[in-house]
Short mmCIF file of C-alpha atoms in Angstrom, two decimals:
data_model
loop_
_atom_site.label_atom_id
_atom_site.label_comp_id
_atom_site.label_asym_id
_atom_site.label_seq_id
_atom_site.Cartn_x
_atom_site.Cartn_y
_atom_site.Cartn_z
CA UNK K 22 100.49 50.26 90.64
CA UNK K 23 102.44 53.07 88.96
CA UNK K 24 99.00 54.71 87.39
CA UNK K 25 95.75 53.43 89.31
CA UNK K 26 97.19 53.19 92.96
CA UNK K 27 99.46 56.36 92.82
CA UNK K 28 96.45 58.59 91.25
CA UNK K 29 93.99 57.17 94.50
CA UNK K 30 96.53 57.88 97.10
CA UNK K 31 97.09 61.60 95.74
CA UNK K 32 93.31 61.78 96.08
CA UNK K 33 92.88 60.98 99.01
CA UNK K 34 95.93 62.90 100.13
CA UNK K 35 94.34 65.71 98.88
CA UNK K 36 91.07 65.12 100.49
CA UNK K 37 92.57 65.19 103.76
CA UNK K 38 93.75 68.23 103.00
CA UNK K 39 98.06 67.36 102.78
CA UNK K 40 99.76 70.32 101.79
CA UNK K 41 102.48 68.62 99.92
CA UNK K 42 102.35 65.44 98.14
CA UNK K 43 105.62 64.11 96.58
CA UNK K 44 105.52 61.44 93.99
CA UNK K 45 108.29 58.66 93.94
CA UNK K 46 109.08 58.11 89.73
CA UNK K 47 111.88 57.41 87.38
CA UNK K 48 113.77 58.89 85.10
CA UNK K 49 112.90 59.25 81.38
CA UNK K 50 109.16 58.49 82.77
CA UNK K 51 107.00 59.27 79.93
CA UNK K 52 103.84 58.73 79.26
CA UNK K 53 104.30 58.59 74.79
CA UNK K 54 107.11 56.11 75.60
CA UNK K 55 106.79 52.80 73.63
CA UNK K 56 108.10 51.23 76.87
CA UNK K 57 105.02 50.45 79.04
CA UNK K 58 106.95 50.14 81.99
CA UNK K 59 108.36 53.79 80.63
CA UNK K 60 104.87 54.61 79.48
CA UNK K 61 103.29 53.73 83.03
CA UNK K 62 105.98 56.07 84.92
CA UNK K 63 104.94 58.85 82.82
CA UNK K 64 100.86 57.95 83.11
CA UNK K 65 101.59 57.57 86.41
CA UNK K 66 102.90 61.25 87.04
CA UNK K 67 100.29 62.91 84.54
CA UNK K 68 97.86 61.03 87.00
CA UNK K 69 98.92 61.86 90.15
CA UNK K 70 99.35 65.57 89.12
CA UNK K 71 96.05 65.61 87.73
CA UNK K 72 94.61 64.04 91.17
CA UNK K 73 96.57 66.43 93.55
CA UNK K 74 97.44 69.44 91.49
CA UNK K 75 101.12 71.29 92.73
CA UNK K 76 102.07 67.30 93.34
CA UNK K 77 105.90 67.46 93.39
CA UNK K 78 107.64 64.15 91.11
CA UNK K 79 110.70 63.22 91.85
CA UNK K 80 112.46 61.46 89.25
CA UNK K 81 116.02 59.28 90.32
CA UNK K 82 118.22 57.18 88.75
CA UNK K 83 118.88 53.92 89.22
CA UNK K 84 119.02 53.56 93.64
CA UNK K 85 121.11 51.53 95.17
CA UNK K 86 121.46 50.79 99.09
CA UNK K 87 123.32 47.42 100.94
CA UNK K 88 121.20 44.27 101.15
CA UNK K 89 119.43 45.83 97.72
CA UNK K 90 118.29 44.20 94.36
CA UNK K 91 120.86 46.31 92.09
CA UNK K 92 124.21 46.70 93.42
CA UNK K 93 124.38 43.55 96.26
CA UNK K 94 123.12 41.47 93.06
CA UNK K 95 125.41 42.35 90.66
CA UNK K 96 128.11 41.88 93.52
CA UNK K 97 127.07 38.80 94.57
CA UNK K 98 127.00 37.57 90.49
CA UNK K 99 130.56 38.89 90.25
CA UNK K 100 132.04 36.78 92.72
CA UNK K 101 129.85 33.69 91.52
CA UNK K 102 129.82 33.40 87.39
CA UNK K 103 133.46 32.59 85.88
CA UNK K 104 132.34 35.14 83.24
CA UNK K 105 129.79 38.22 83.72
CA UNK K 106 127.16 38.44 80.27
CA UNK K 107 126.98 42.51 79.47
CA UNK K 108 123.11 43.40 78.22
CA UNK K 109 124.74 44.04 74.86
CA UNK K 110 128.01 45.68 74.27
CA UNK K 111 127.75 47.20 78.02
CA UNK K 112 128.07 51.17 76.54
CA UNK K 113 124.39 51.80 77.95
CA UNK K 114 125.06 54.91 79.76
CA UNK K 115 123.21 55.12 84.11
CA UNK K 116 124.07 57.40 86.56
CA UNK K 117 123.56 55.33 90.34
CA UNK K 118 121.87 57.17 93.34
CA UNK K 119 122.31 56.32 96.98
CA UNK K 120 118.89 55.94 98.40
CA UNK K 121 119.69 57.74 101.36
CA UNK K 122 120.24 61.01 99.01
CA UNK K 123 117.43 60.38 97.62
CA UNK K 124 115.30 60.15 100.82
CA UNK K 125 116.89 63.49 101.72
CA UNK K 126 115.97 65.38 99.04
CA UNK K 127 112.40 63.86 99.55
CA UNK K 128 112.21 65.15 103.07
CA UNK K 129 114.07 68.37 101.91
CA UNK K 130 110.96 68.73 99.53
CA UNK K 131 108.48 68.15 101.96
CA UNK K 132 110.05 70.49 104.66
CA UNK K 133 111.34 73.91 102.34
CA UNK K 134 109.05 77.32 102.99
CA UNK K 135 109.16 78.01 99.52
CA UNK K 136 107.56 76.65 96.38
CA UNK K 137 109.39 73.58 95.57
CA UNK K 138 110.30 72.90 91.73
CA UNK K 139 107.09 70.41 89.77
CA UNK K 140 109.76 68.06 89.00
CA UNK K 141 113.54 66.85 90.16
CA UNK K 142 115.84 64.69 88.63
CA UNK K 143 118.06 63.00 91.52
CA UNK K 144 121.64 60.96 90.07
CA UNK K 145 124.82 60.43 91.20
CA UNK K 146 127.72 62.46 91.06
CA UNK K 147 129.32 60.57 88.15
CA UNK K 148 128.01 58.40 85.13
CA UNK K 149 129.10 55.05 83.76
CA UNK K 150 128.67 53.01 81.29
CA UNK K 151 127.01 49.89 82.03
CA UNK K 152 130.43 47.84 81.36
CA UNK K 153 132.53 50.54 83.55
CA UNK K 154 129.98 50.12 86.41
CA UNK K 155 130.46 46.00 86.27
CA UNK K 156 134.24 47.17 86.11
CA UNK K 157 134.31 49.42 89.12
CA UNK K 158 132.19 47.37 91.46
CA UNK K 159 134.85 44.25 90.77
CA UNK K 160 137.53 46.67 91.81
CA UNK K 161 136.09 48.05 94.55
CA UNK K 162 135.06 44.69 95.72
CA UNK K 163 138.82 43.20 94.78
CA UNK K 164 137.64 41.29 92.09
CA UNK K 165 138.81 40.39 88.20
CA UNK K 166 135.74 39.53 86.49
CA UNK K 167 135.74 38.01 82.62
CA UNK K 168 132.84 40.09 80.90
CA UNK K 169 131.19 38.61 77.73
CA UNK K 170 129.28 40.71 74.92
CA UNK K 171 125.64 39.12 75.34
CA UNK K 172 123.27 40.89 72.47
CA UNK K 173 120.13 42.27 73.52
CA UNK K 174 117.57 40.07 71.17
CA UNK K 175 119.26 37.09 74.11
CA UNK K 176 118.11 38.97 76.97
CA UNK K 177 114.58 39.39 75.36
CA UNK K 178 113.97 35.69 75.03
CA UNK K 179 115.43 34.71 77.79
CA UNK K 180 113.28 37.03 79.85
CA UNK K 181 110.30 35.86 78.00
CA UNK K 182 110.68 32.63 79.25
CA UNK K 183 111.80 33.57 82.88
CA UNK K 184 108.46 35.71 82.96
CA UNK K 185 106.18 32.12 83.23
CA UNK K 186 107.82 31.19 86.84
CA UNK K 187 106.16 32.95 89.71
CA UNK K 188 109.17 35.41 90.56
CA UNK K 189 111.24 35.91 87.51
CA UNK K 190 115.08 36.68 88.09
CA UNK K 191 114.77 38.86 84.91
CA UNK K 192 111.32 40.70 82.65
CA UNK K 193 111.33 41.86 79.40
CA UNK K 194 110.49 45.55 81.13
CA UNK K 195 114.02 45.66 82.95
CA UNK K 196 115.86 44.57 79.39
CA UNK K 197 114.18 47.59 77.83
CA UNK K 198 115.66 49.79 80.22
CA UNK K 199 119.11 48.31 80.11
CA UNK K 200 118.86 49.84 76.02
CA UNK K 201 117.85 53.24 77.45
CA UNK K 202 120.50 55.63 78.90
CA UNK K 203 119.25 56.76 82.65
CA UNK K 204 121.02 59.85 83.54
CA UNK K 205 119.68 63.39 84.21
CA UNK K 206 118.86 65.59 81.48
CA UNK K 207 120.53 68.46 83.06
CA UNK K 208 117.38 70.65 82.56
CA UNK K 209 115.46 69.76 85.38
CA UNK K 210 116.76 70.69 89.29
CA UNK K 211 118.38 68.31 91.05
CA UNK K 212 120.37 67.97 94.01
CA UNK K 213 122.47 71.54 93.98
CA UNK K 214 118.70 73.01 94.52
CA UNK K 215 118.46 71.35 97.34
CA UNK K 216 121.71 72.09 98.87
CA UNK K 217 122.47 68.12 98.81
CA UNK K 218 125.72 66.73 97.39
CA UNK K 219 125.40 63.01 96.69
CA UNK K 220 127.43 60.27 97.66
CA UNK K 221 129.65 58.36 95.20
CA UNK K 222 128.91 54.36 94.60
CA UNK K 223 132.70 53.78 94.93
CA UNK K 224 132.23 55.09 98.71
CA UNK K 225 129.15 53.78 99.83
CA UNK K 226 130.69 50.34 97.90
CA UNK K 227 133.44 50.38 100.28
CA UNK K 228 131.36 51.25 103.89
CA UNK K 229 129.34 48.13 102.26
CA UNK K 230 132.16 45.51 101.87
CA UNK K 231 133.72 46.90 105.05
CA UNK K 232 130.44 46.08 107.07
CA UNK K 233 130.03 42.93 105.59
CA UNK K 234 133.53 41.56 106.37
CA UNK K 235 133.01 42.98 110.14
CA UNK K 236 130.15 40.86 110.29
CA UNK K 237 131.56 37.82 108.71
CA UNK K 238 134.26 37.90 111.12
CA UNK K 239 132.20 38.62 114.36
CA UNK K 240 130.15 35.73 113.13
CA UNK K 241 133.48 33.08 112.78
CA UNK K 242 134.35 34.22 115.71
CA UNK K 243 131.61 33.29 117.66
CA UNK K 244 131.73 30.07 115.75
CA UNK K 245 135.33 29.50 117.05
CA UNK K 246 134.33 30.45 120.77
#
């Protein structure tokens, strides 16, 4: 998916003569990673470069959006487990990115007169740690949580096992990348060269849980009528 498909639809893009092709990555993609899910992301951009040349790669952070499979999970764990388990000691350092920003500066990309930059590195305005993000969210979301160490060589087997049911909650790829800090580099442009200013998670958090309790009360009130 990350290699084969992306390379064919830059070819074909190209065929059919698309001026601008942008390619969706990650970052730290990179293609001499030991990683293969961090191996693929670089093969993946080498690829698609290689099959549209001047393709532009956009690397974010971590995304996260309501109703998706980071933040809403970790909320909805939060308010469920009587104690959290940290991927290790929680100091892993990531650097969220509303997906809305990041569709922005994708359609900022596509639309700009000038050249764009071969590669962008999209975060959030602030970075955490991986036990200050767990922290922050259970503010936020009025919460106390209890968070227990959990070491890494844990996670590992337990996502070995969890990768023989058809959907696995949890893969050996996404524990490598909770050992890996995701934040940009700070040599590659970014959101300032696109005249974009990114929204915090603290504030998108909040229109979230606000939302949400609209809705749950719309909903018990229609119950009561």
């Amino acid at each position: 998916m990350h290699v084969e498909a992306a390379a064919r639809i830059a070819g074909v893009a190209r065929r059919a003569g698309v001026k601008r092709f942008v390619h969706l990555s990650g970052i730290g993609a990179d293609p001499t990673s030991p990683s293969p899910y961090i191996r693929n992301r670089g093969e993946g951009e080498v690829a698609v470069q290689a099959a549209f040349p001047g393709a532009v790669v956009i690397r974010p952070a971590v995304m996260f959006a309501p109703d998706d499979a980071f933040l809403t999970t970790i909320l909805g764990l939060l308010r469920t487990l009587p104690a959290y388990p940290l991927f290790g000691d929680g100091r892993t350092r990531l650097q969220p990115v509303y997906v809305d920003d990041v569709a922005a500066a994708i359609a900022q990309v596509l639309r700009q007169t000038q050249r764009p930059f071969p590669i962008y590195e999209l975060a959030g305005p602030r970075v955490y740690s991986y036990g200050d993000l767990l922290r922050t969210i259970a503010r936020t979301a009025g919460l106390r949580p209890m968070l227990v160490r959990v070491p890494f060589a844990f996670w590992n087997a337990a996502a070995g096992l969890a990768e023989i049911l058809p959907h696995p909650p949890l893969t050996r790829n996404q524990v490598e990348l909770m050992q890996i800090d995701t934040m940009v580099s700070g040599s590659r442009p970014g959101f300032g060269s696109l005249g974009i200013s990114p929204r915090s998670l603290e504030e998108e958090l909040k229109a979230m849980l606000k939302h949400t309790n609209e809705e749950t009360q719309n909903t018990n009130e229609g119950r009561a009528r």
